[in-house]
């Protein structure tokens, strides 16, 4: 049988002809796995009612599918496009479209159909592998009920639906009368159990790291020793103080330069020890982390105990007032991270995003959730699938407050007709700005032209949709309906503003208020490890929540003073000044020498000079410093001056030891030469 060839114009005409012009033969239809829908006019349409198809179907050139190259068992050569190219023959593959199966071999001169004639006439023994992977289908969005997708909007009536009453008992849910200090309020959130957990996991991680890296400098005996709880509390106090006193470099806090000098850091902990603890700071066991691809894989495994602990404490210790809001916060981070977000209207712009549920009046964070990436599914209990990811986030945050008559305020990212109707059934009134493109929003409001200051409204049962013209069109959706206006005085005029817009502006800023209170004290230290930055942010968030409880208990003072009191109590437990504070006292206060008072048995008592003793010299003196906390004995003159001007008194002793060691080595070398 002769081989039939086609010109380029004929091949293009055959491949691009319409479905009506192409009629498959009996051989093709018998092996086809595709059966077109009878009710559809073209292959681009679907019988599924969930998918919207435009009236005019766009006709495009079919995509060309290249068959897999396989080995020809008869000739021992590769067949397909590659083989055709080697033999110098033109190759044109069949169009990849739903149609007859392409799993049969194409033989010389056997023209199965008009479309296969192009391939059969140009390619000899082209064997197409039948084990081609199926094309991955996109996940279809769940179907929204018709009553929510297309509600019946009517003009508003004077009879508004009954709003559920507020039944929750807002306020502090723990006895605070016996708590006498700021640290006591902070320890309601950062408990002793959490401190023990952090210390245990930090020591565990350091042990694992040293075992896996025996050649590391941390494996040396003098570089690492287990962290104790008291030492961790000192570390935490210095970490919180770095948010109040900011410096560009970490080493600047331990600098002896008079410009940067802060003796409280060197008095509390050495810089090497602080950096070592910060290096191994951990909150969970790495060995229990699931690998990527595992169904239980958790991107937040490193801080999961911290997240669960704070979420539980935030909800247990305080009940917010009626007006609450949901919004995003951003923890600044510019390193490499798979779920790093870009929010241009935030000051940080790049970082880790948190969804927070906050009280408007105080900014108290009742619950939060960290964004883990778009591939992470969230399935709250009782939440319908058709609410989408934004609706599920709000459901997860607000569900513990169902049935109590709260008023929730959200922005247009979360606002939807379906969400507001479901929340109204759970006795949660909602109000927020709306996107006109949302399913169910009345499209008649979009075509209504308004002058500045005018408004238009439609209602559907408990929902009220409002369009108000200010400098631009403002769309609102509310299940706390009140089709009234309030007068707002501006610089040059009085504006009639819808009540829903006024309430939204008044009660939406809870998360922003929380961010404003934390912003001056956030620890902005650069790091490549995202979980350390987020963990410090959560600790500072707990500090602000404890300040809210501190204020609700009738205590006065700013958030700055509250933090300073926490830091002081962590550095000096029990309110007593530790001996290490003598460094601060002797270097920054005016001290004068005095003589030891005599007794009946010792009329002229003497003690060993502290400066001489640290230099390896034994010398007693009658003089001491009565103004230093530990009253050190000091020789009058030079020793007294050195003690009150030099931070490290062990320098001379170290130099003397090194000099003695060098002298011993020199003597040994001379003896060997002789």
XYZ file of C-alpha atoms in Angstrom:
674
model
C 0.000 0.000 0.000
C 1.394 3.359 -0.994
C 2.164 5.976 1.588
C -0.060 9.047 1.383
C 1.442 12.504 1.963
C -0.103 15.864 2.786
C 1.016 19.376 2.071
C 1.381 21.829 5.030
C -1.802 23.686 3.990
C -3.827 20.451 3.891
C -2.487 19.284 7.245
C -3.334 22.609 8.908
C -6.854 22.575 7.419
C -7.477 19.040 8.667
C -6.213 19.809 12.187
C -8.199 23.016 12.600
C -11.522 21.919 11.177
C -14.560 22.190 13.468
C -16.220 19.354 15.347
C -19.217 19.414 13.008
C -16.994 18.955 9.928
C -15.098 16.008 11.451
C -16.981 12.749 11.743
C -15.055 9.801 13.141
C -15.153 6.489 11.373
C -16.470 3.314 12.876
C -12.958 2.138 13.720
C -12.314 5.283 15.706
C -15.573 5.430 17.590
C -15.273 1.821 18.676
C -12.041 2.439 20.531
C -12.861 5.895 21.875
C -12.963 6.578 25.582
C -14.715 9.908 25.156
C -18.425 10.413 24.673
C -19.557 14.018 24.151
C -22.414 15.342 26.264
C -25.613 15.424 24.278
C -26.757 18.747 25.726
C -23.498 20.526 24.992
C -22.901 22.218 21.711
C -19.101 22.044 21.861
C -16.386 20.261 23.762
C -15.674 23.317 25.920
C -19.080 23.196 27.558
C -19.964 21.073 30.555
C -23.126 19.618 32.011
C -22.050 20.591 35.529
C -24.098 23.555 36.742
C -21.300 24.788 39.002
C -19.102 25.870 36.079
C -20.125 29.034 34.283
C -19.447 28.984 30.531
C -19.679 32.088 28.325
C -22.149 32.124 25.470
C -19.493 32.521 22.789
C -16.872 29.757 22.824
C -13.395 30.842 21.873
C -11.998 28.614 19.105
C -8.298 28.029 19.310
C -5.886 25.787 17.485
C -5.652 22.395 19.234
C -2.511 21.743 21.178
C -0.140 19.211 19.650
C 0.697 16.159 21.770
C 4.110 14.639 21.177
C 4.011 10.835 21.537
C 6.537 9.124 23.779
C 9.636 7.819 22.058
C 9.853 4.011 22.307
C 12.154 1.356 20.971
C 11.054 -0.345 17.720
C 11.341 -4.088 18.355
C 11.622 -4.904 14.620
C 14.348 -2.510 13.544
C 16.099 -1.932 16.895
C 15.782 1.836 16.384
C 13.899 4.551 18.179
C 10.544 5.353 16.607
C 8.434 8.487 16.915
C 9.439 12.116 16.405
C 13.119 11.429 17.049
C 13.283 8.560 14.567
C 11.486 10.573 11.939
C 13.939 13.374 12.378
C 16.908 10.990 11.994
C 15.477 9.574 8.728
C 14.948 13.079 7.394
C 11.148 12.660 7.224
C 8.652 15.359 8.144
C 6.697 14.649 11.344
C 3.359 16.043 12.423
C 1.631 14.659 15.533
C -2.092 14.323 15.990
C -3.976 16.981 17.932
C -4.301 16.348 21.656
C -8.028 16.569 22.149
C -10.746 14.393 23.685
C -11.424 11.886 20.946
C -10.471 8.437 19.754
C -7.831 6.538 21.674
C -4.239 6.902 20.462
C -3.021 3.700 22.083
C -2.940 1.679 18.789
C 0.148 1.489 16.591
C 0.085 3.343 13.317
C 1.067 1.023 10.435
C 2.222 1.926 6.896
C -0.675 2.996 4.720
C -3.384 2.207 7.284
C -5.370 5.398 7.539
C -7.710 5.033 10.516
C -9.164 8.526 10.272
C -8.690 11.838 8.594
C -6.668 13.202 11.515
C -4.433 10.115 11.764
C -3.724 10.237 8.059
C -1.261 13.060 8.627
C 0.702 10.984 11.114
C 0.350 7.708 9.195
C 1.583 9.240 5.965
C 4.737 10.727 7.430
C 5.878 8.453 10.268
C 6.657 4.782 9.940
C 6.077 2.445 12.902
C 5.401 5.250 15.427
C 4.503 3.383 18.599
C 2.707 5.476 21.220
C 3.032 4.245 24.784
C -0.371 3.387 26.279
C 0.781 4.232 29.843
C 0.547 8.003 29.598
C -0.270 9.666 32.955
C -3.721 11.285 33.073
C -3.882 15.035 33.092
C -4.327 16.468 36.586
C -7.732 18.057 36.906
C -8.226 21.286 38.818
C -10.114 21.060 42.082
C -13.649 22.285 41.647
C -15.032 24.818 44.085
C -17.875 23.514 46.246
C -21.306 24.469 45.056
C -22.935 27.368 46.908
C -26.630 26.928 47.664
C -28.895 28.936 45.411
C -30.412 30.850 48.331
C -26.923 32.174 49.179
C -25.639 32.590 45.627
C -28.675 34.566 44.400
C -30.625 35.952 47.362
C -33.758 37.998 46.827
C -32.829 41.603 47.641
C -35.663 43.981 48.466
C -35.892 47.633 49.541
C -35.208 48.041 53.266
C -38.138 48.170 55.644
C -38.563 49.963 58.930
C -38.905 46.667 60.847
C -35.357 45.445 61.388
C -34.683 41.839 62.475
C -33.935 41.181 66.103
C -30.197 41.219 66.835
C -29.098 38.500 69.319
C -28.337 40.019 72.744
C -24.838 39.967 74.172
C -24.726 37.297 76.902
C -20.994 36.810 77.550
C -19.395 38.003 80.808
C -16.489 40.050 79.506
C -13.431 40.772 81.612
C -10.634 39.012 83.480
C -11.417 35.379 84.300
C -8.760 34.863 86.971
C -8.370 36.230 90.472
C -5.868 39.094 90.391
C -6.195 40.508 93.904
C -3.272 38.397 95.151
C -0.980 39.335 92.222
C 1.200 42.157 93.442
C 3.652 42.734 90.592
C 3.839 43.034 86.821
C 5.820 39.796 86.636
C 2.913 37.974 88.285
C 0.581 39.039 85.466
C 3.161 38.076 82.847
C 3.588 34.634 84.413
C -0.128 34.001 83.969
C 0.717 33.574 80.275
C 4.408 32.626 80.353
C 4.030 29.969 83.020
C 6.680 27.946 84.849
C 5.674 24.898 82.781
C 6.439 26.780 79.579
C 9.816 27.894 80.957
C 10.660 24.285 81.820
C 9.635 23.201 78.318
C 11.823 25.805 76.604
C 14.821 24.941 78.806
C 14.386 21.205 78.184
C 14.039 21.568 74.406
C 16.964 23.997 74.216
C 19.216 21.561 76.068
C 17.929 18.677 73.937
C 18.663 20.492 70.683
C 22.153 21.485 71.860
C 22.904 17.861 72.776
C 21.653 16.625 69.392
C 23.655 19.251 67.518
C 26.890 18.486 69.348
C 26.400 14.738 68.814
C 25.853 15.255 65.070
C 28.709 17.791 64.767
C 31.575 16.617 66.993
C 34.001 18.882 65.168
C 32.005 22.024 65.915
C 33.351 24.636 68.281
C 30.258 24.111 70.442
C 31.437 20.549 71.110
C 34.278 21.861 73.272
C 33.654 21.368 76.954
C 33.923 25.053 77.860
C 31.572 26.280 75.083
C 28.343 24.609 76.147
C 26.761 23.759 79.452
C 23.067 23.000 80.046
C 20.778 25.977 80.575
C 19.080 26.339 83.936
C 15.653 27.904 84.466
C 17.097 30.842 86.416
C 19.590 31.462 83.634
C 16.841 31.329 81.012
C 14.835 33.932 82.933
C 17.867 36.221 82.861
C 18.229 35.550 79.128
C 14.543 36.376 78.595
C 14.836 39.643 80.516
C 17.769 40.769 78.373
C 15.866 39.758 75.230
C 12.845 41.849 76.232
C 15.057 44.774 77.154
C 16.545 44.727 73.638
C 13.102 45.659 72.336
C 13.139 48.786 74.511
C 16.781 49.809 73.938
C 17.543 49.146 70.283
C 21.044 48.834 68.833
C 22.203 47.909 65.348
C 24.488 45.075 66.442
C 24.091 42.502 69.152
C 27.640 42.984 70.387
C 26.923 46.676 71.006
C 24.985 45.764 74.163
C 28.232 44.422 75.674
C 30.475 47.138 74.241
C 32.780 49.043 76.598
C 32.633 52.085 74.350
C 31.150 54.934 76.418
C 28.703 55.664 73.593
C 27.169 52.172 73.665
C 28.064 51.013 77.141
C 25.202 49.283 78.998
C 26.675 47.579 82.073
C 23.476 45.726 82.952
C 24.105 43.238 80.124
C 27.670 42.342 81.061
C 26.656 42.235 84.716
C 23.822 39.779 84.044
C 25.383 37.483 81.415
C 28.403 37.334 79.158
C 27.917 37.959 75.468
C 29.260 34.536 74.520
C 26.786 32.795 76.791
C 23.876 34.895 75.505
C 24.756 34.107 71.881
C 25.110 30.419 72.689
C 21.669 30.227 74.306
C 20.179 32.186 71.414
C 21.854 29.801 68.967
C 20.214 26.713 70.502
C 16.904 28.286 71.556
C 14.239 25.694 70.748
C 10.608 24.905 71.551
C 10.033 21.370 70.207
C 11.843 18.130 69.493
C 13.138 17.932 65.925
C 13.031 14.125 65.954
C 9.217 14.156 66.150
C 8.825 16.335 63.047
C 7.169 14.669 60.051
C 8.921 14.860 56.644
C 7.520 16.791 53.718
C 4.828 14.883 51.896
C 3.614 13.147 55.033
C -0.091 13.686 55.795
C 0.825 14.979 59.281
C 3.588 17.323 58.081
C 3.531 20.598 60.036
C 5.399 23.669 58.819
C 5.046 25.248 62.255
C 6.368 22.237 64.155
C 9.256 24.229 65.645
C 6.908 26.609 67.479
C 3.750 24.502 67.672
C 3.930 24.076 71.502
C 4.260 27.851 71.870
C 1.282 28.498 69.560
C -0.976 26.008 71.326
C 0.032 27.235 74.790
C -0.592 30.923 74.099
C -3.854 30.314 72.222
C -5.186 28.399 75.196
C -4.033 30.977 77.749
C -5.336 33.940 75.730
C -8.813 32.404 75.595
C -8.898 31.136 79.198
C -7.721 34.244 81.056
C -9.852 36.963 79.456
C -13.226 37.300 77.733
C -13.434 40.144 75.192
C -16.186 42.739 75.068
C -18.975 42.685 72.474
C -17.144 44.406 69.605
C -14.384 42.260 68.096
C -12.571 42.224 64.769
C -10.461 39.926 62.575
C -7.515 41.221 60.584
C -3.924 40.395 59.609
C -0.608 41.251 61.228
C 2.836 40.817 59.705
C 6.018 39.780 61.505
C 8.892 41.275 59.539
C 11.103 38.631 57.932
C 13.083 38.895 54.691
C 14.848 35.533 54.684
C 14.023 32.501 52.583
C 10.701 31.018 53.630
C 8.047 29.145 51.683
C 5.068 30.871 53.314
C 6.515 34.377 53.483
C 3.897 36.964 52.494
C 3.989 40.368 50.825
C 1.428 42.886 52.098
C 2.185 46.335 50.634
C -0.006 48.306 53.043
C 1.863 46.957 56.084
C 4.956 48.674 57.393
C 7.034 45.488 57.254
C 5.694 44.505 53.790
C 7.482 41.107 53.847
C 7.167 38.549 56.598
C 5.088 35.905 58.341
C 1.354 36.651 58.341
C -0.854 36.150 61.395
C -4.642 36.212 61.482
C -5.735 37.701 64.806
C -9.036 38.048 66.605
C -8.805 41.125 68.825
C -10.999 43.153 71.123
C -11.493 46.666 69.820
C -11.406 48.545 73.125
C -8.074 47.201 74.429
C -6.464 45.406 71.488
C -6.385 42.154 73.478
C -5.610 39.184 71.211
C -8.142 36.454 71.961
C -6.908 33.993 69.322
C -4.437 33.951 66.451
C -3.467 31.718 63.569
C -0.263 31.738 61.514
C -0.549 31.482 57.737
C 1.188 28.293 56.533
C 0.776 28.533 52.755
C -1.980 28.158 50.189
C -1.495 24.388 49.953
C -2.411 23.875 53.611
C -6.062 22.987 54.081
C -8.138 24.255 56.988
C -11.244 22.347 57.993
C -12.912 23.906 61.073
C -15.601 21.876 62.771
C -19.028 22.644 61.334
C -17.775 25.020 58.635
C -19.264 24.539 55.124
C -16.742 24.007 52.330
C -18.247 26.676 50.098
C -17.202 29.484 52.463
C -13.701 29.334 50.998
C -10.354 29.820 52.699
C -11.113 33.328 53.980
C -14.406 32.251 55.506
C -12.817 29.201 57.134
C -10.177 31.392 58.785
C -12.840 33.593 60.373
C -14.871 30.537 61.384
C -11.843 28.960 63.070
C -11.075 32.128 65.044
C -14.625 33.069 66.062
C -16.227 29.639 66.614
C -15.408 29.544 70.387
C -17.584 32.670 70.776
C -20.667 31.313 69.007
C -24.020 31.804 70.694
C -23.032 34.850 72.772
C -24.194 37.809 70.676
C -20.828 39.226 69.618
C -20.484 41.872 66.891
C -17.741 40.989 64.425
C -16.096 43.501 62.084
C -14.038 42.366 59.078
C -12.690 43.884 55.880
C -13.615 43.007 52.307
C -11.218 40.024 52.181
C -13.520 38.069 54.505
C -16.959 39.621 53.861
C -19.438 37.381 52.032
C -23.188 36.812 52.065
C -22.801 33.131 52.957
C -20.480 33.823 55.894
C -22.675 36.553 57.387
C -25.817 34.426 57.114
C -24.162 31.441 58.807
C -22.776 33.636 61.574
C -26.203 35.175 62.172
C -27.553 31.676 62.783
C -24.758 31.283 65.368
C -25.858 34.552 67.059
C -22.875 36.540 65.727
C -23.674 39.857 64.069
C -21.246 40.895 61.321
C -20.369 44.113 59.557
C -17.710 44.826 56.965
C -16.738 46.406 53.697
C -17.709 44.311 50.676
C -16.364 43.571 47.240
C -19.077 44.058 44.594
C -17.870 40.940 42.775
C -18.746 38.640 45.686
C -21.366 35.968 45.000
C -24.751 37.056 46.216
C -24.026 40.773 46.520
C -26.851 42.796 44.852
C -25.711 43.851 41.423
C -28.401 46.525 41.249
C -26.358 48.641 43.636
C -23.453 48.639 41.205
C -25.467 50.305 38.473
C -27.001 52.884 40.815
C -25.308 56.239 40.251
C -25.044 58.421 43.351
C -23.887 61.927 44.052
C -21.442 62.558 46.859
C -23.091 62.025 50.224
C -25.979 59.934 48.845
C -26.623 56.291 49.695
C -28.656 53.335 48.478
C -29.574 50.163 50.354
C -31.185 46.752 49.820
C -31.993 44.065 52.359
C -32.469 40.319 52.407
C -33.871 39.031 55.696
C -31.216 39.979 58.279
C -28.660 41.288 55.749
C -28.341 44.919 54.696
C -26.279 45.909 51.654
C -25.347 49.593 51.418
C -23.701 51.708 48.761
C -22.504 55.129 49.857
C -20.762 57.728 47.752
C -17.976 59.671 49.476
C -14.792 60.398 47.559
C -15.484 57.053 45.913
C -18.095 54.309 46.132
C -18.148 52.432 49.443
C -19.929 49.071 49.655
C -20.982 47.639 53.013
C -22.632 44.420 54.117
C -24.054 44.074 57.610
C -26.159 41.677 59.650
C -26.414 44.319 62.385
C -28.882 46.274 60.243
C -29.870 49.839 60.900
C -30.729 51.783 57.767
C -30.036 55.123 59.395
C -27.364 57.794 59.153
C -25.269 59.819 61.566
C -23.947 63.322 61.112
C -20.170 63.677 61.020
C -18.657 67.124 61.269
C -15.753 67.718 58.956
C -13.562 70.748 58.488
C -15.827 72.465 55.993
C -19.151 70.624 56.116
C -21.421 68.148 57.904
C -21.613 64.701 56.249
C -24.479 62.226 56.492
C -22.744 58.882 56.940
C -24.534 55.475 57.068
C -24.530 53.938 60.517
C -22.851 50.760 59.239
C -19.929 52.801 57.894
C -19.673 54.729 61.154
C -19.703 51.544 63.255
C -17.125 49.896 61.002
C -14.726 52.831 61.375
C -15.285 52.828 65.114
C -14.851 49.116 65.861
C -12.622 47.696 63.113
C -9.249 48.883 64.426
C -8.615 46.328 67.187
C -5.778 44.529 65.395
C -4.251 47.811 64.238
C -4.375 49.130 67.797
C -2.600 45.987 68.994
C 0.091 46.467 66.347
C 0.525 50.126 67.316
C 1.089 49.234 70.959
C 3.693 46.592 70.089
C 5.479 48.440 67.274
C 7.847 50.623 69.392
C 9.116 47.604 71.347
C 9.362 44.861 68.712
C 12.706 43.108 68.647
C 13.935 43.759 65.117
C 17.098 41.656 65.270
C 17.976 40.114 61.893
C 18.086 36.334 61.732
C 17.885 33.572 59.141
C 15.723 31.406 61.386
C 12.123 32.513 61.064
C 10.839 30.576 64.062
C 13.017 32.550 66.492
C 11.616 35.827 65.244
C 8.023 34.605 65.415
C 8.548 33.087 68.870
C 9.892 36.362 70.286
C 6.918 38.177 68.730
C 4.501 35.769 70.436
C 6.232 36.338 73.783
C 5.876 40.101 73.338
C 2.233 39.584 72.332
C 1.730 37.689 75.597
C 3.390 40.585 77.442
C 0.868 43.028 75.982
C -2.063 40.767 76.868
C -0.750 40.594 80.420
C -0.629 44.399 80.432
C -4.339 44.459 79.502
C -5.089 42.261 82.523
C -2.811 44.509 84.617
C -4.863 47.556 83.578
C -8.206 45.794 84.077
C -7.130 44.963 87.639
C -7.002 48.680 88.448
C -3.248 49.173 88.136
C -1.916 52.299 86.459
C 1.106 52.889 84.282
C 2.130 52.731 80.646
C 3.065 49.616 78.712
C 6.699 50.764 78.791
C 6.741 50.968 82.587
C 5.032 47.591 82.751
C 7.779 45.998 80.629
C 10.535 47.657 82.636
C 9.057 46.223 85.829
C 8.957 42.726 84.301
C 12.584 42.998 83.190
C 13.742 44.221 86.603
C 11.939 41.404 88.419
C 13.355 38.791 86.044
C 16.890 40.129 86.501
C 16.614 40.540 90.278
C 14.266 37.849 91.661
C 12.351 38.703 94.795
C 13.102 42.400 94.475
C 16.557 42.028 96.049
C 19.537 43.525 94.265
C 21.878 40.788 93.136
C 25.618 41.077 93.764
C 26.144 41.455 90.026
C 24.510 44.880 90.185
C 27.656 46.163 91.886
C 29.032 46.569 88.367
C 26.326 49.102 87.585
C 26.723 50.802 90.949
C 30.504 51.160 91.038
C 30.817 52.373 87.440
C 27.967 54.907 87.316
C 27.579 56.296 90.825
C 29.705 58.589 93.005
C 31.396 56.541 95.741
C 33.826 57.581 98.457
C 36.170 55.398 100.577
C 35.744 54.865 104.280
C 37.517 53.069 107.163
C 36.220 49.804 108.601
C 34.586 50.508 111.974
C 36.418 48.944 114.913
C 35.011 46.626 117.559
C 35.966 45.809 121.128
C 38.024 42.835 120.009
C 39.407 44.357 116.792
C 39.910 48.106 117.122
C 41.549 48.303 113.653
C 40.020 45.541 111.454
C 41.512 44.803 108.031
C 40.357 42.826 104.998
C 42.030 41.648 101.839
C 41.926 44.164 98.985
C 39.675 42.930 96.178
C 41.707 44.465 93.362
C 45.001 43.128 94.706
C 43.476 39.687 95.300
C 42.220 39.428 91.710
C 45.690 40.392 90.528
C 47.262 37.576 92.567
C 48.618 39.833 95.332
C 47.736 39.252 98.967
C 47.337 42.608 100.696
C 45.095 43.711 103.563
C 43.646 47.191 103.918
C 41.626 49.265 106.391
C 39.569 50.993 103.682
C 36.386 49.894 101.908
C 33.590 51.351 99.793
C 30.373 51.765 101.811
C 28.348 52.780 98.759
C 28.843 49.541 96.784
C 26.211 46.822 97.465
C 28.796 44.238 98.688
C 31.110 46.730 100.524
C 34.433 45.601 99.000
C 37.748 46.195 100.780
C 40.000 48.390 98.623
C 43.428 49.935 99.030
C 43.212 53.681 99.315
C 44.222 55.358 96.053
C 45.017 53.298 92.966
C 42.966 50.175 93.804
C 39.921 52.266 94.685
C 40.205 54.125 91.357
C 40.629 50.928 89.287
C 37.655 49.236 90.923
C 35.345 52.153 90.110
C 36.534 52.739 86.548
C 37.384 49.318 85.053
C 34.535 46.945 84.184
C 36.504 43.667 84.244
C 38.770 43.334 87.268
C 40.142 39.986 86.141
C 42.127 41.410 83.226
C 45.352 41.938 85.161
C 45.173 38.444 86.605
C 44.673 36.938 83.155
C 47.638 38.868 81.781
C 49.774 37.784 84.706
C 48.795 34.134 84.205
C 49.628 34.297 80.508
C 52.963 35.940 81.362
C 53.753 33.191 83.872
C 52.882 30.484 81.345
C 55.094 32.069 78.707
C 57.949 32.346 81.216
C 57.648 28.667 82.150
C 57.706 27.695 78.466
C 60.827 29.808 77.855
C 62.625 28.235 80.826
C 61.707 24.746 79.572
C 63.058 25.478 76.097
C 66.320 26.839 77.523
C 66.791 23.756 79.703
C 66.290 21.485 76.692
C 68.915 23.406 74.692
C 71.485 23.162 77.478
